[in-house]
PDB file of C-alpha atoms and ligand atoms in Angstrom:
ATOM      1  CA  MET A   1     108.438 123.151  85.063  1.00 54.00           C
ATOM      2  CA  GLU A   2     106.202 126.202  84.428  1.00 59.00           C
ATOM      3  CA  GLU A   3     103.406 123.790  83.583  1.00 92.00           C
ATOM      4  CA  CYS A   4     103.750 121.761  86.779  1.00 98.00           C
ATOM      5  CA  ILE A   5     100.255 121.653  88.294  1.00 98.00           C
ATOM      6  CA  PHE A   6     101.511 121.077  91.827  1.00 98.00           C
ATOM      7  CA  CYS A   7     103.846 124.098  91.569  1.00 98.00           C
ATOM      8  CA  ALA A   8     100.769 126.078  90.459  1.00 98.00           C
ATOM      9  CA  ILE A   9      98.859 124.843  93.545  1.00 98.00           C
ATOM     10  CA  ALA A  10     101.856 125.680  95.765  1.00 98.00           C
ATOM     11  CA  ARG A  11     101.933 129.224  94.315  1.00 97.00           C
ATOM     12  CA  GLY A  12      98.182 129.602  94.860  1.00 97.00           C
ATOM     13  CA  GLU A  13      97.535 129.933  91.125  1.00 97.00           C
ATOM     14  CA  MET A  14      95.484 126.751  90.839  1.00 97.00           C
ATOM     15  CA  LYS A  15      92.511 125.990  93.061  1.00 98.00           C
ATOM     16  CA  ALA A  16      92.857 123.183  95.590  1.00 98.00           C
ATOM     17  CA  ALA A  17      91.177 122.193  98.848  1.00 98.00           C
ATOM     18  CA  ILE A  18      94.148 123.085 101.043  1.00 98.00           C
ATOM     19  CA  VAL A  19      94.174 121.567 104.536  1.00 98.00           C
ATOM     20  CA  HIS A  20      97.628 122.809 105.604  1.00 98.00           C
ATOM     21  CA  GLU A  21     100.162 125.305 104.340  1.00 98.00           C
ATOM     22  CA  ASP A  22     103.429 126.606 105.759  1.00 98.00           C
ATOM     23  CA  GLU A  23     106.607 128.068 104.296  1.00 98.00           C
ATOM     24  CA  GLU A  24     107.861 124.712 102.962  1.00 98.00           C
ATOM     25  CA  VAL A  25     104.919 122.381 102.356  1.00 98.00           C
ATOM     26  CA  VAL A  26     101.291 122.336 101.202  1.00 98.00           C
ATOM     27  CA  ALA A  27      98.688 119.627 101.864  1.00 98.00           C
ATOM     28  CA  PHE A  28      95.473 119.450  99.850  1.00 99.00           C
ATOM     29  CA  LYS A  29      92.693 116.978  99.105  1.00 98.00           C
ATOM     30  CA  ASP A  30      93.204 114.615  96.171  1.00 98.00           C
ATOM     31  CA  ILE A  31      90.624 115.228  93.413  1.00 98.00           C
ATOM     32  CA  GLU A  32      90.132 111.456  92.950  1.00 98.00           C
ATOM     33  CA  PRO A  33      90.038 110.187  96.529  1.00 98.00           C
ATOM     34  CA  GLN A  34      90.911 106.518  97.083  1.00 98.00           C
ATOM     35  CA  ALA A  35      89.868 106.573 100.751  1.00 98.00           C
ATOM     36  CA  PRO A  36      87.482 108.628 102.951  1.00 98.00           C
ATOM     37  CA  VAL A  37      90.447 110.929 103.620  1.00 98.00           C
ATOM     38  CA  HIS A  38      92.979 111.269 100.785  1.00 98.00           C
ATOM     39  CA  ILE A  39      95.392 114.162 101.095  1.00 99.00           C
ATOM     40  CA  LEU A  40      98.449 114.977  98.994  1.00 99.00           C
ATOM     41  CA  ILE A  41     101.413 116.508 100.811  1.00 99.00           C
ATOM     42  CA  ILE A  42     103.971 118.291  98.628  1.00 99.00           C
ATOM     43  CA  PRO A  43     107.099 120.374  99.092  1.00 98.00           C
ATOM     44  CA  LYS A  44     106.536 123.907  97.749  1.00 98.00           C
ATOM     45  CA  ARG A  45     109.908 123.683  96.016  1.00 98.00           C
ATOM     46  CA  HIS A  46     109.781 121.664  92.792  1.00 98.00           C
ATOM     47  CA  ILE A  47     111.340 118.217  93.238  1.00 98.00           C
ATOM     48  CA  ALA A  48     110.393 115.842  90.388  1.00 98.00           C
ATOM     49  CA  GLY A  49     110.116 112.739  92.585  1.00 98.00           C
ATOM     50  CA  LEU A  50     111.848 110.428  95.053  1.00 98.00           C
ATOM     51  CA  ALA A  51     114.304 109.318  92.349  1.00 98.00           C
ATOM     52  CA  GLU A  52     115.359 112.911  91.675  1.00 98.00           C
ATOM     53  CA  MET A  53     115.886 113.913  95.316  1.00 98.00           C
ATOM     54  CA  THR A  54     119.196 115.391  96.408  1.00 98.00           C
ATOM     55  CA  PRO A  55     120.536 115.311  99.987  1.00 98.00           C
ATOM     56  CA  GLU A  56     119.277 118.910 100.411  1.00 97.00           C
ATOM     57  CA  ASP A  57     115.719 117.653  99.896  1.00 98.00           C
ATOM     58  CA  GLU A  58     115.810 115.186 102.787  1.00 98.00           C
ATOM     59  CA  ALA A  59     114.788 117.661 105.480  1.00 98.00           C
ATOM     60  CA  VAL A  60     111.547 118.586 103.737  1.00 98.00           C
ATOM     61  CA  VAL A  61     110.636 114.913 103.422  1.00 98.00           C
ATOM     62  CA  GLY A  62     111.122 114.558 107.187  1.00 98.00           C
ATOM     63  CA  ARG A  63     108.835 117.537 107.604  1.00 98.00           C
ATOM     64  CA  ILE A  64     106.213 115.865 105.393  1.00 98.00           C
ATOM     65  CA  ALA A  65     106.384 112.706 107.536  1.00 98.00           C
ATOM     66  CA  GLY A  66     105.874 114.806 110.661  1.00 98.00           C
ATOM     67  CA  LEU A  67     102.952 116.632 109.062  1.00 98.00           C
ATOM     68  CA  SER A  68     101.361 113.301 108.112  1.00 98.00           C
ATOM     69  CA  ARG A  69     101.243 112.413 111.826  1.00 98.00           C
ATOM     70  CA  LYS A  70      99.615 115.741 112.716  1.00 98.00           C
ATOM     71  CA  LEU A  71      97.028 115.399 109.936  1.00 98.00           C
ATOM     72  CA  ALA A  72      96.325 111.792 111.002  1.00 98.00           C
ATOM     73  CA  GLU A  73      95.541 113.135 114.473  1.00 98.00           C
ATOM     74  CA  ARG A  74      93.400 115.943 113.066  1.00 98.00           C
ATOM     75  CA  PHE A  75      91.401 113.563 110.869  1.00 98.00           C
ATOM     76  CA  SER A  76      91.115 111.053 113.749  1.00 98.00           C
ATOM     77  CA  PHE A  77      92.860 108.022 112.260  1.00 98.00           C
ATOM     78  CA  SER A  78      96.251 108.271 113.911  1.00 97.00           C
ATOM     79  CA  GLN A  79      95.492 105.320 116.217  1.00 97.00           C
ATOM     80  CA  CYS A  80      93.348 103.081 113.975  1.00 97.00           C
ATOM     81  CA  GLY A  81      95.828 103.388 111.108  1.00 98.00           C
ATOM     82  CA  PHE A  82      96.661 105.182 107.909  1.00 98.00           C
ATOM     83  CA  ARG A  83      99.007 104.973 104.959  1.00 98.00           C
ATOM     84  CA  LEU A  84     101.641 107.389 103.582  1.00 98.00           C
ATOM     85  CA  VAL A  85     102.651 106.511 100.000  1.00 98.00           C
ATOM     86  CA  ALA A  86     104.881 108.057  97.349  1.00 98.00           C
ATOM     87  CA  ASN A  87     104.828 106.601  93.837  1.00 98.00           C
ATOM     88  CA  SER A  88     108.101 106.955  91.944  1.00 98.00           C
ATOM     89  CA  GLY A  89     108.411 106.475  88.201  1.00 97.00           C
ATOM     90  CA  PRO A  90     106.321 104.654  85.581  1.00 97.00           C
ATOM     91  CA  ASP A  91     106.216 101.191  87.202  1.00 97.00           C
ATOM     92  CA  ALA A  92     104.719 102.716  90.353  1.00 97.00           C
ATOM     93  CA  GLY A  93     102.288 104.827  88.307  1.00 96.00           C
ATOM     94  CA  GLN A  94     103.633 108.269  89.200  1.00 98.00           C
ATOM     95  CA  ALA A  95     101.382 110.581  87.168  1.00 98.00           C
ATOM     96  CA  VAL A  96     102.502 114.010  88.432  1.00 98.00           C
ATOM     97  CA  ALA A  97     106.218 114.797  88.258  1.00 98.00           C
ATOM     98  CA  HIS A  98     106.322 116.852  91.457  1.00 98.00           C
ATOM     99  CA  LEU A  99     107.155 114.908  94.619  1.00 98.00           C
ATOM    100  CA  HIS A 100     103.976 114.142  96.551  1.00 98.00           C
ATOM    101  CA  PHE A 101     102.993 111.837  99.371  1.00 98.00           C
ATOM    102  CA  HIS A 102      99.501 110.378  99.513  1.00 98.00           C
ATOM    103  CA  LEU A 103      98.093 110.352 103.048  1.00 98.00           C
ATOM    104  CA  LEU A 104      95.220 107.876 103.098  1.00 98.00           C
ATOM    105  CA  GLY A 105      92.957 107.110 106.022  1.00 98.00           C
ATOM    106  CA  GLY A 106      89.469 106.212 107.129  1.00 98.00           C
ATOM    107  CA  ARG A 107      89.336 102.629 105.870  1.00 97.00           C
ATOM    108  CA  LYS A 108      91.311  99.379 105.987  1.00 97.00           C
ATOM    109  CA  PHE A 109      94.083  98.891 103.422  1.00 97.00           C
ATOM    110  CA  ARG A 110      95.361  95.674 101.914  1.00 96.00           C
ATOM    111  CA  TRP A 111      98.995  94.614 101.889  1.00 96.00           C
ATOM    112  CA  PRO A 112     100.692  94.026  99.508  1.00 94.00           C
ATOM    113  CA  PRO A 113      99.120  96.890  97.558  1.00 90.00           C
ATOM    114  CA  GLY A 114      99.438  95.128  94.158  1.00 82.00           C
TER     115      GLY A 114
HETATM  116  P1  AMP B 201     100.486 109.769  91.432  1.00 66.59           P
HETATM  117  O1  AMP B 201      99.825 108.753  90.566  1.00 66.59           O
HETATM  118  O2  AMP B 201     101.147 109.197  92.641  1.00 66.59           O
HETATM  119  O3  AMP B 201     101.395 110.684  90.637  1.00 66.59           O
HETATM  120  O4  AMP B 201      99.307 110.646  92.027  1.00 66.59           O
HETATM  121  C1  AMP B 201      98.839 111.823  91.452  1.00 66.59           C
HETATM  122  C2  AMP B 201      97.595 112.192  92.225  1.00 66.59           C
HETATM  123  O5  AMP B 201      97.306 113.550  91.998  1.00 66.59           O
HETATM  124  C3  AMP B 201      96.347 111.401  91.820  1.00 66.59           C
HETATM  125  O6  AMP B 201      95.828 110.722  92.964  1.00 66.59           O
HETATM  126  C4  AMP B 201      95.392 112.481  91.301  1.00 66.59           C
HETATM  127  O7  AMP B 201      94.045 112.215  91.624  1.00 66.59           O
HETATM  128  C5  AMP B 201      95.922 113.718  91.998  1.00 66.59           C
HETATM  129  N1  AMP B 201      95.671 114.996  91.338  1.00 66.59           N
HETATM  130  C6  AMP B 201      95.962 115.320  90.048  1.00 66.59           C
HETATM  131  N2  AMP B 201      95.646 116.612  89.803  1.00 66.59           N
HETATM  132  C7  AMP B 201      95.158 117.111  90.978  1.00 66.59           C
HETATM  133  C8  AMP B 201      94.666 118.390  91.384  1.00 66.59           C
HETATM  134  N3  AMP B 201      94.603 119.415  90.530  1.00 66.59           N
HETATM  135  N4  AMP B 201      94.238 118.535  92.657  1.00 66.59           N
HETATM  136  C9  AMP B 201      94.289 117.486  93.522  1.00 66.59           C
HETATM  137  N5  AMP B 201      94.763 116.269  93.204  1.00 66.59           N
HETATM  138  C10 AMP B 201      95.178 116.076  91.957  1.00 66.59           C
HETATM  139 ZN1   ZN B 202     106.325 121.328  90.487  1.00 66.59          ZN
END
């Protein structure tokens, strides 16, 4: 857990382009953007992923959903559309074992994602 890069970003020990921070969550730009706006929203507290969540973690996920709406307004795609995605486990391609939601906007997205 000491080597978790998203914990390091949450503690301010690793550089990131932070767009929002409060006592429970941090949002920062993804280093490999898949859309004109690609932001990662994480809980500051280490949670390995959706599959490892406990009932106590549910409130912070609600907070992340609410923040995604505010950021969508700030980045001007709340009405035209955006996507909030969390990959869980190897089949979904989760690469960082710290719960994170991708907020993607600024282009059209296909469904199903493949
Ligand atoms: P996932 O595949 O859902 O685990 O997504 C991990 C995401 O984290 C990828 O989109 C990476 O580009 C992104 N990422 C990895 N390291 C960093 C970092 N130091 N700063 C910002 N984004 C990162
Ligand atoms: Zn972590």
